[in-house]
Coordinates of C-alpha atoms in Angstrom, one line a residue:
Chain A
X1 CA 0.0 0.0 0.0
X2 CA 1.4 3.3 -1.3
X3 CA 1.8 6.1 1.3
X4 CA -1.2 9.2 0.5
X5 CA 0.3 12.1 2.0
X6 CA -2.2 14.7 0.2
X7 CA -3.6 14.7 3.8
X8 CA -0.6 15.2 5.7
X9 CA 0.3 18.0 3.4
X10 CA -3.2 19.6 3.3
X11 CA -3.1 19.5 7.3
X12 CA 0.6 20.9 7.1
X13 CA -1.0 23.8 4.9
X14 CA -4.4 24.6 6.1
X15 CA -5.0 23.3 9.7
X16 CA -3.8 26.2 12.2
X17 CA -0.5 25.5 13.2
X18 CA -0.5 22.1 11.2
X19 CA 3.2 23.0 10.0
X20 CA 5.0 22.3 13.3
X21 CA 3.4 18.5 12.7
X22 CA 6.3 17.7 10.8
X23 CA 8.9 18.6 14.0
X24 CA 7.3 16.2 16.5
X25 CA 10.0 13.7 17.4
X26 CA 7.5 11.3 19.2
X27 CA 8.7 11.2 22.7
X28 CA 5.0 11.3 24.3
X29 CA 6.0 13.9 26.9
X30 CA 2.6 15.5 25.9
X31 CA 0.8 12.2 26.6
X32 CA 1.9 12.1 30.0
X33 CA 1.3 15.6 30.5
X34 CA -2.6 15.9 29.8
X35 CA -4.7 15.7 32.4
X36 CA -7.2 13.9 30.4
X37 CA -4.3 12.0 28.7
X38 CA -6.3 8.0 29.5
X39 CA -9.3 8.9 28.0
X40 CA -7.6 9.9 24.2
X41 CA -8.1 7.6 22.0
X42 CA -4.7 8.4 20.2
X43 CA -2.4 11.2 22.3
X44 CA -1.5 13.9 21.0
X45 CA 1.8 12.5 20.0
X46 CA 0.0 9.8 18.6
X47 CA -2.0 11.8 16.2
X48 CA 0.7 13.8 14.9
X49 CA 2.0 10.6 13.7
X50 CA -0.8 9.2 12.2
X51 CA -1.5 12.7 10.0
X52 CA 2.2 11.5 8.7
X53 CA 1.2 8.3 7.9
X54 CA -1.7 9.7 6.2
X55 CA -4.5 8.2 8.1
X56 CA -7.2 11.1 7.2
X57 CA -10.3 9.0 8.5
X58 CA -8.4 7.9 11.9
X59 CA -7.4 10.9 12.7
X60 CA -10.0 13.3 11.5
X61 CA -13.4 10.7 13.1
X62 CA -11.3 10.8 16.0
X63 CA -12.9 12.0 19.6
X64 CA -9.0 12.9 20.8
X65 CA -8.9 16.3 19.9
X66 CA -12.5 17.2 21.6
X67 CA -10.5 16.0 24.9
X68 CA -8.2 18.9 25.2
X69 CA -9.0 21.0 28.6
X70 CA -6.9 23.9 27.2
X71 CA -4.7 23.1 30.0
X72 CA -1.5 24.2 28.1
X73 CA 0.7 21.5 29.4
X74 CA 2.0 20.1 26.6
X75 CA 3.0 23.0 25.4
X76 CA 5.2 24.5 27.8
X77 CA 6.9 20.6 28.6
X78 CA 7.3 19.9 24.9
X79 CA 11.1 19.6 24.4
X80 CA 10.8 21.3 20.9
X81 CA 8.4 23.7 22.1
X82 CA 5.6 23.1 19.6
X83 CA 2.4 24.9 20.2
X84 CA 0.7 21.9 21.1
X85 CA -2.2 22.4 22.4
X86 CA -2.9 24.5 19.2
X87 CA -1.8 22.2 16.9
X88 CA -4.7 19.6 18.3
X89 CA -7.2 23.1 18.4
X90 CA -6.5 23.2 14.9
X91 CA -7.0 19.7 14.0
X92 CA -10.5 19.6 16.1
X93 CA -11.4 22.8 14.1
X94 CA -10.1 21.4 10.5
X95 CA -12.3 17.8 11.4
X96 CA -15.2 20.1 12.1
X97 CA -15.1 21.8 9.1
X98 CA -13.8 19.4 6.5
X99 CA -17.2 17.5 8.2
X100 CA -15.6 14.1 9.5
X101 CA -16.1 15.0 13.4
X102 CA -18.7 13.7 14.9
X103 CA -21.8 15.9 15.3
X104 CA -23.2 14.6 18.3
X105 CA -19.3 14.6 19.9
X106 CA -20.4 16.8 23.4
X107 CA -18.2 19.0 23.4
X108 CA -17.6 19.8 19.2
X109 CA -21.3 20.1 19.5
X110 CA -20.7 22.6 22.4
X111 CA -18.2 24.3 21.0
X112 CA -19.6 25.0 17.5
X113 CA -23.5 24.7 17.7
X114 CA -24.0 26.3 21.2
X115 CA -20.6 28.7 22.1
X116 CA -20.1 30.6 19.2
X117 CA -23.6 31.2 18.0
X118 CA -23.6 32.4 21.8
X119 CA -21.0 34.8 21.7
X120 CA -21.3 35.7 18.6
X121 CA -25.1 36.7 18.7
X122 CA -24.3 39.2 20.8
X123 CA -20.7 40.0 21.2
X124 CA -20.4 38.9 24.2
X125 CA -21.1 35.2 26.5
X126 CA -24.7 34.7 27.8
X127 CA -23.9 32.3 30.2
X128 CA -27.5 31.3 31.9
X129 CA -28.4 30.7 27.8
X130 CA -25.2 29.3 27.5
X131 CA -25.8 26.3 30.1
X132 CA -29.6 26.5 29.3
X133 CA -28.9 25.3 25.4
X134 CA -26.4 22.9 27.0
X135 CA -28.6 21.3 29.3
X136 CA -31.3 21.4 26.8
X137 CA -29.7 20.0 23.8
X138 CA -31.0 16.8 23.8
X139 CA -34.6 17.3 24.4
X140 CA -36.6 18.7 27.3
X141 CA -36.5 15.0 29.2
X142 CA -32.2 15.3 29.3
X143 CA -32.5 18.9 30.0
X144 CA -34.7 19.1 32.5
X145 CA -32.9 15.4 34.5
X146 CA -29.1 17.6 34.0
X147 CA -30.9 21.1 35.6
X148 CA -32.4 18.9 38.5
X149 CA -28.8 17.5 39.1
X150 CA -27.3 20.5 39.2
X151 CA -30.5 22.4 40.8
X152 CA -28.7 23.4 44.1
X153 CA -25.0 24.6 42.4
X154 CA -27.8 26.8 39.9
X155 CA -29.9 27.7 42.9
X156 CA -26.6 29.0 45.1
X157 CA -25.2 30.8 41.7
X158 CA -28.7 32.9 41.5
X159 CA -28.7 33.6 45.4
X160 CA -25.2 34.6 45.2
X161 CA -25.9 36.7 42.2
X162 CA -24.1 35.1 40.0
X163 CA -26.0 33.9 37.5
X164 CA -28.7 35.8 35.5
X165 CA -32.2 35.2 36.3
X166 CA -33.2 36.1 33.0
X167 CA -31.2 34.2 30.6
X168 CA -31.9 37.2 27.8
X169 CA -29.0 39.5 27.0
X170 CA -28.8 42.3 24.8
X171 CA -26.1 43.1 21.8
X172 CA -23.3 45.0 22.8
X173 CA -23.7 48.8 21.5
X174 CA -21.2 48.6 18.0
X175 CA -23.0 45.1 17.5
X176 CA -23.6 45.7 13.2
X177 CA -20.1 46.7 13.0
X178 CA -18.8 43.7 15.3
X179 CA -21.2 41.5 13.2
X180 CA -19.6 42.6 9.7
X181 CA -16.3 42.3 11.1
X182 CA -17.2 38.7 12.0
X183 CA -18.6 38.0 8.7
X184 CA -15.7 39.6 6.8
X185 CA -13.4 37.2 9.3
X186 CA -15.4 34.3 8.5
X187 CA -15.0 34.9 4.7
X188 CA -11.6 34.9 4.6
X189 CA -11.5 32.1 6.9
X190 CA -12.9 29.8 4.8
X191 CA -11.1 30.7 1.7
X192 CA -7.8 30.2 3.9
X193 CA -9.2 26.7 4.8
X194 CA -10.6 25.9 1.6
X195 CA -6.5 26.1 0.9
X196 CA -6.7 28.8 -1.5
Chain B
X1 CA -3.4 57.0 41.7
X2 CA -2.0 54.6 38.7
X3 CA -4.7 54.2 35.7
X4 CA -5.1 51.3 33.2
X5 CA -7.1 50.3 30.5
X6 CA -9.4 47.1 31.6
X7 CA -11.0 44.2 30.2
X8 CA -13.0 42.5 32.2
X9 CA -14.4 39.9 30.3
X10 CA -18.0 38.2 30.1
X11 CA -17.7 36.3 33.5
X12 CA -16.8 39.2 35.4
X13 CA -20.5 41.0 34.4
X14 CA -23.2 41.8 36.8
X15 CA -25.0 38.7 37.7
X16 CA -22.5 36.1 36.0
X17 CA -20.4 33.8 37.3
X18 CA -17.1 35.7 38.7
X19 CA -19.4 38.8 39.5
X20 CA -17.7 38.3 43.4
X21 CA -13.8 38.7 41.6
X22 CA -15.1 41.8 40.0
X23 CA -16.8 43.4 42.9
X24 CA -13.7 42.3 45.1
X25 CA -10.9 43.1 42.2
X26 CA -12.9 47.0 42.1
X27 CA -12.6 47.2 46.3
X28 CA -8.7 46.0 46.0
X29 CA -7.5 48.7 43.3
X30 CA -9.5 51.3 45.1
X31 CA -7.8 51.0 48.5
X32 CA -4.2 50.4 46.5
X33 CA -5.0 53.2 44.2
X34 CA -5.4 51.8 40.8
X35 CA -8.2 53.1 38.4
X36 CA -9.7 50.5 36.1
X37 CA -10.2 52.2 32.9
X38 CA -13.3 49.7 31.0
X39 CA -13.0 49.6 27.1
X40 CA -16.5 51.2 26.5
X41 CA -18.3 48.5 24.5
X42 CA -16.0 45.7 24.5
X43 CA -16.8 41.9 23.1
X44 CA -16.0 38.4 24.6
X45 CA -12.4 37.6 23.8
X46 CA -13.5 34.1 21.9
X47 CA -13.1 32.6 25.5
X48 CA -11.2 28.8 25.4
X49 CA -13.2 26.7 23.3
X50 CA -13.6 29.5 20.8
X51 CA -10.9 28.0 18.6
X52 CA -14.0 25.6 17.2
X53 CA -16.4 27.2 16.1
X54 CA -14.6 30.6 15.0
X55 CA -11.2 29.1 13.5
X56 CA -8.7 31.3 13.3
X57 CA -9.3 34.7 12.0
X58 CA -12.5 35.6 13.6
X59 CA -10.9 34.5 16.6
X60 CA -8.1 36.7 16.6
X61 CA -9.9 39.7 15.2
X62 CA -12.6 39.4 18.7
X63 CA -9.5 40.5 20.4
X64 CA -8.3 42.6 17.7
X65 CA -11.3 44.7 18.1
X66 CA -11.0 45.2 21.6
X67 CA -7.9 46.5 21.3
X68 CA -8.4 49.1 18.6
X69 CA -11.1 49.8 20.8
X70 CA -8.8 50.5 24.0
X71 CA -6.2 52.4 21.7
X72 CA -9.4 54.7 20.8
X73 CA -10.4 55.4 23.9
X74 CA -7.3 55.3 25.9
X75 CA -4.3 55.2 23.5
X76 CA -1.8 52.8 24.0
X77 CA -2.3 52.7 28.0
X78 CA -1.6 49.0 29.1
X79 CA -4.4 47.0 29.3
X80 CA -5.1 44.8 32.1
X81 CA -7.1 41.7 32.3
X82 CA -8.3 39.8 35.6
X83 CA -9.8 36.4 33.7
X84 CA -6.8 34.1 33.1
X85 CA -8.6 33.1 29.5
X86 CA -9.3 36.5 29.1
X87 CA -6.0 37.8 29.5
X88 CA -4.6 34.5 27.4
X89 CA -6.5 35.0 24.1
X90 CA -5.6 38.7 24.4
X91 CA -1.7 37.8 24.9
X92 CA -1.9 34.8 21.5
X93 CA -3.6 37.4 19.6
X94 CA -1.3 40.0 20.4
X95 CA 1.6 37.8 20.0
X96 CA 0.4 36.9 16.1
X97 CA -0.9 40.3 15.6
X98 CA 2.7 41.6 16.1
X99 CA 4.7 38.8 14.8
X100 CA 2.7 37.3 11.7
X101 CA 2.1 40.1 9.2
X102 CA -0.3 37.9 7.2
X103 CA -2.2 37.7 10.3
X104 CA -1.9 41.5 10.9
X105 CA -3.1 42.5 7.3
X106 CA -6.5 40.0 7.7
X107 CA -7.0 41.1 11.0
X108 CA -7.5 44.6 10.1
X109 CA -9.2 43.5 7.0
X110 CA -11.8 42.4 9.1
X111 CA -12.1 45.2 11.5
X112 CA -11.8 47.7 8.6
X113 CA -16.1 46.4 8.7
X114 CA -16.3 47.7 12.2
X115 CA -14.4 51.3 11.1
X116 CA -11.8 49.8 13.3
X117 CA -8.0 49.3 12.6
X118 CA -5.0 48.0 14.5
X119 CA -1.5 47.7 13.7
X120 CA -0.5 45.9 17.7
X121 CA 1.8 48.0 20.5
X122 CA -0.5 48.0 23.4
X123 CA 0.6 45.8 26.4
X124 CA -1.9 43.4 27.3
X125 CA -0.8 42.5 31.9
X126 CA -2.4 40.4 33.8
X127 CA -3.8 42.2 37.1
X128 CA -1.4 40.3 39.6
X129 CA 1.1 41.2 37.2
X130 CA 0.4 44.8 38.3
X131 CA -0.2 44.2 41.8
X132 CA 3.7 42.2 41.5
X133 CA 5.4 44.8 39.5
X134 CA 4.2 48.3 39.5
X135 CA 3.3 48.5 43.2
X136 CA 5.6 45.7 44.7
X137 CA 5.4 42.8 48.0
X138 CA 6.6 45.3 50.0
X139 CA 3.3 47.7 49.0
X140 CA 0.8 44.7 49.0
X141 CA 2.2 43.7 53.1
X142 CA 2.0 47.6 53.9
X143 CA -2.1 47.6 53.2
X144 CA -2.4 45.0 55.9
X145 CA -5.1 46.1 58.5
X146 CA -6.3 42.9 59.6
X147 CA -3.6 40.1 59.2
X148 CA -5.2 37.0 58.9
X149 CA -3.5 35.1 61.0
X150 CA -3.1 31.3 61.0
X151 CA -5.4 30.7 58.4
X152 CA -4.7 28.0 56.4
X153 CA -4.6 28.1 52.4
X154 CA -3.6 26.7 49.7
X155 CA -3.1 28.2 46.7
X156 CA -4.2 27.1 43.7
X157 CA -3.0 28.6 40.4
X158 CA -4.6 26.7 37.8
X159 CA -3.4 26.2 34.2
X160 CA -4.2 29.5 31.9
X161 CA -3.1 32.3 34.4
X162 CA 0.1 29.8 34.5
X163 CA 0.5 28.1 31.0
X164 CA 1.6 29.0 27.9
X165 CA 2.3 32.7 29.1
X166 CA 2.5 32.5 33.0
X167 CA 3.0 35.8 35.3
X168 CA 6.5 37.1 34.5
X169 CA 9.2 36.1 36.5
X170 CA 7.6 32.4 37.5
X171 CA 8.4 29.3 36.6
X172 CA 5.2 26.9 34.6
X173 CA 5.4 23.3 37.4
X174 CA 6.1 25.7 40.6
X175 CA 5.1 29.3 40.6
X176 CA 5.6 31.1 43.9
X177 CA 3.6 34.3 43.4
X178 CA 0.0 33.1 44.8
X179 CA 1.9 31.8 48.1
X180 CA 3.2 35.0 48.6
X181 CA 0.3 36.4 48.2
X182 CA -1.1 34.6 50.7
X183 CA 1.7 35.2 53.3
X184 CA 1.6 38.9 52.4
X185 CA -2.4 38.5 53.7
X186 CA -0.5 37.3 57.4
X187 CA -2.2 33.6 56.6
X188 CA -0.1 30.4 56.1
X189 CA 0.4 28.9 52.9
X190 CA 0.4 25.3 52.8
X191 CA 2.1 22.7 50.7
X192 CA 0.1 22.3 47.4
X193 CA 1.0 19.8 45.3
X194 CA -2.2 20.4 42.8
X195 CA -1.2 24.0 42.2
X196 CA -0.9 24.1 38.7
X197 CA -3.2 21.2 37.6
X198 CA -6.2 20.9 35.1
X199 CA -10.2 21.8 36.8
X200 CA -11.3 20.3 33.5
X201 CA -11.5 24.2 32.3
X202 CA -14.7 25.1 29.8
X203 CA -15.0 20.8 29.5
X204 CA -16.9 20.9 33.1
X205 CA -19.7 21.6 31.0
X206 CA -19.5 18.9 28.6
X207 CA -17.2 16.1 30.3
X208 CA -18.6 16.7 33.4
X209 CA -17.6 13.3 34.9
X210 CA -13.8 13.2 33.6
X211 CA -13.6 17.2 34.6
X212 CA -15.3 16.6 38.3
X213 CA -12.4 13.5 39.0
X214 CA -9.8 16.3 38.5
X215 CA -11.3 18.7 40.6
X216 CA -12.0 15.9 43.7
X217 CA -8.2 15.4 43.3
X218 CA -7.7 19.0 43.7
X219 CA -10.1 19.2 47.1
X220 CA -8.6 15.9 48.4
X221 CA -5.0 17.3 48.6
X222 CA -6.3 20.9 49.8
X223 CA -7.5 18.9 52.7
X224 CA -4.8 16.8 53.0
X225 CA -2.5 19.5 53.6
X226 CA -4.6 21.1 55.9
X227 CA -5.9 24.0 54.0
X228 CA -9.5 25.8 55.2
X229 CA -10.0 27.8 52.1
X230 CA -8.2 27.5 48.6
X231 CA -7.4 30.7 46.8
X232 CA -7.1 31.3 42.7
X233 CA -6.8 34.1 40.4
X234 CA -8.6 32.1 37.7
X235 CA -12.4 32.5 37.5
X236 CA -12.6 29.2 35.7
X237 CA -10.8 27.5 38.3
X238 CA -13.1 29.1 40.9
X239 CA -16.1 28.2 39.1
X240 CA -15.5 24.6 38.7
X241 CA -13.7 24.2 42.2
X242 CA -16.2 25.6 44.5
X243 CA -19.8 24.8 42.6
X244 CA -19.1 21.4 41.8
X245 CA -18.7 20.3 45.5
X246 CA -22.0 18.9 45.8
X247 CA -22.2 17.0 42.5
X248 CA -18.6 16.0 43.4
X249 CA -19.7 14.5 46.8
X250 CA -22.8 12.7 44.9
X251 CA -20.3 11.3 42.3
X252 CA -17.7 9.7 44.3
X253 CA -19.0 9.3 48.1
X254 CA -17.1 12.1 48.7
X255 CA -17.9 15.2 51.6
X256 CA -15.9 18.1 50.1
X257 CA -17.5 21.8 51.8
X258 CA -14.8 23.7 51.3
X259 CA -14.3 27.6 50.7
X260 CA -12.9 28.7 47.2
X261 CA -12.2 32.2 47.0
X262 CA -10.3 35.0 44.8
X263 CA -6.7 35.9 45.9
X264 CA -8.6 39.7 45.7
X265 CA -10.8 38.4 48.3
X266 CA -8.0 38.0 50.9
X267 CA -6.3 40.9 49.9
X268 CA -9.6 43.1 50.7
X269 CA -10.1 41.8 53.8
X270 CA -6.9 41.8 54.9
X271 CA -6.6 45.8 54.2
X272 CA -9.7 46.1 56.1
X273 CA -12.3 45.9 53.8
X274 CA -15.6 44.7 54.8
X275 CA -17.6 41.0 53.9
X276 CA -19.0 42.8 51.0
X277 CA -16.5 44.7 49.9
X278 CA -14.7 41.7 49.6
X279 CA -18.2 40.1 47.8
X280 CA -17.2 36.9 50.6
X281 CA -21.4 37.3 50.6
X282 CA -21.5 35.8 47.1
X283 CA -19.7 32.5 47.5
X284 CA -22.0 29.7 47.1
X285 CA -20.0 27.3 49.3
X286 CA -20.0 30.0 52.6
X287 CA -16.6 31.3 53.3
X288 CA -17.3 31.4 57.6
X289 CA -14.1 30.2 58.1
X290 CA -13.3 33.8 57.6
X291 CA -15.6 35.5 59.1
X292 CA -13.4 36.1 62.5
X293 CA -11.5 38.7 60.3
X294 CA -14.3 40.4 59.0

């Protein structure tokens, strides 16, 4: 079977940060470094070397990448200093887009279906909407079991004042020019990914 | 009095989630002297998960706007950020802003919508950063009013206020600002192993079960070592430490009840400050250990 490395060069060239793939030397320091590190299907380290060996569907239909914390370190205990953690940002963003990561994945469904339409609607997080949608997402039966469970830390966050009773927000004041700048960002974002 | 442009960031809104940092951060500056200048109209700063849904470019540019924004209103004053993801988007975008003129020329592509442009300069400090820096230990003890003596606490620093960036000056596995904090407050800083460990960040809300084992490890060796209260300067570590106690407890048999509160928090009472002026009436679990200083 003949190596394809279209993929590993189209991750190199399109997925943020994709580049610094090619400079992993495999040592696994980042495995052992994430705090989530036993439940990745493939580490980090792992992945990297399976975009070389151009496994697109392995990697890209992979959960791994949706179990970064954003913890950061990899990064810093990376003996070649590679952005780690953004490298596997990248690739969870390039699955999502190219349309191989799982839909119903928790938190790529998070992430892209409820976050950014959330911050993004307004210019800034609604958070009671935020966990609302969350809670919610897989029908009222779900939601409403996930709100009972976490009834007394939501009841203690609205006595303390800390969470908004009405879930409502408005749009920040400069919200049409925020939203064209968005748009504009998205535009070129897509032609960037799109690898032209 | 020393000013500063200020972001707070979503969390730090009345009625959301680190609305006691805020109140508490506001008393601190105002009996050290520091005036919080708030970019008028600012937007979220894409946050951590951000990276999914908005990719690169409208990522960066959510930052990029709040920083044309700041130079607008306040010219290239250094602007300070009290949210550790917050102040971390804002340093990454700055960081590619400067260094990455392909990034700079989309960037203002993109803001060039909003009748915005930036072309990078302005400082982006963390607020501890400030407190270490421009006003110094020896400043911070001075304030003392009320020492709290022999309190026990451990200090929890959490990833993004620590990792990739970290406060200048302090190493990424042992960073010794938040326990001198703490002993500049008169309490005792225990041994904390956990310091610079993983909550679960913004996964507590969708790996709930993976994020809350972390954070029962992160109680279990507070107690362990003796601590009564832990202390952060990370709202997401605050969050996820003190409101998941009882879901905690429910998952693993567990009887966690233990205080989680702002290093801003300590430093307000300690100068003096009152209950509410150091918002210790917003925690959710109660904060009574502290109440004999109040």
């Amino acid at each position: 079977m003949a190596y394809d490395l279209s993929f590993a060069q189209d991750v190199y060239k399109n997925s943020e940060m994709g580049h610094w793939i090619k400079m992993c030397k495999q040592c696994g320091v980042c495995a052992g470094s994430c705090p989530f590190g036993p439940h990745w299907e493939y580490s980090p380290r792992q992945l990297f070397q399976l975009v070389r060996a151009g496994k697109k569907e392995e990697v890209l239909k992979s959960h791994s990448m949706w179990m970064c914390t954003s913890c950061y370190n990899c990064i810093v205990r990376c003996p070649r200093s590679l952005p780690i953690t953004h490298i596997v940002h990248g690739l969870a963003r390039y699955a999502s887009v190219k349309g191989y990561a799982d839909p119903n994945q928790i938190t790529n469904r998070f992430a892209t279906q409820i976050f950014w339409p959330n911050i993004v609607g307004t210019g800034r997080v609604g958070e009671a909407m935020l966990t609302m949608r969350l809670y919610f997402a897989d029908g009222l039966g779900a939601g409403i079991k996930r709100g009972l469970e976490m009834k007394d830390s939501a009841l203690g966050m609205l006595m303390t004042k800390r969470l908004n009773p009405i879930p409502l927000r408005g749009k920040i004041k400069g919200y049409a020019g925020f939203a064209a700048m968005i748009a504009k960002a998205q535009e070129l974002e897509a032609k960037r990914e799109a690898g032209a | 009095m020393k000013e500063y442009t200020f972001f707070p960031g979503c969390s730090s809104e009345k009625n959301a989630s680190a609305a006691n940092m805020e109140h508490s951060v506001q008393a601190m500056c105002k009996i050290l002297g520091i005036q919080l200048n708030e970019i008028d109209d600012w937007n979220c700063c894409s946050a951590s998960i951000g990276y999914a849904g908005g990719g690169q470019l409208p990522r960066l540019s959510m930052s990029a706007r709040n920083f044309a924004l700041a130079q607008q209103q306040r010219g290239m004053t250094d602007l300070v950020a009290t949210c550790a993801a917050c102040w971390l988007a804002m340093r990454e975008a700055a960081e590619r802003i400067e260094h990455e003129p392909e990034v700079r020329a989309d960037v203002n592509v993109a803001l060039k919508e909003a009748n915005l442009s930036y072309e990078g300069g302005i400082k982006t400090r963390h607020l501890v950063e400030v407190l270490i820096e421009d006003f110094g230990w020896d400043a911070l003890r001075a304030k003392v009013k009320k020492p709290l003596t022999g309190l026990k606490v451990a200090g929890y620093v959490g990833c993004q206020t620590n990792r990739p960036f970290g406060i200048a000056g302090e190493s990424f596995e042992n960073p010794l600002y938040l326990d001198k904090m703490i002993e500049a407050t008169g309490a005792t800083a225990v041994p904390y192993p956990k310091k610079v460990a993983c909550c679960g960040g913004a996964l507590m809300f969708t790996e709930v079960e993976k994020s809350c084992a972390l954070v029962r490890d992160l109680l279990q060796c507070a107690v362990d070592n003796g601590a009564e209260v832990i202390v952060t300067p990370c709202p997401v570590c605050q969050l996820n430490v003190e409101v998941y106690q009882g879901k905690i407890n429910q998952l693993f048999g567990t009887n966690f009840n233990i205080p989680v509160v702002y290093y801003s928090q300590l430093f307000v009472l300690s100068w003096g400050g009152s209950w509410e002026d150091a918002a210790l009436n917003q925690q959710v679990v109660p904060a009574e250990v502290l109440r004999r200083f109040a």
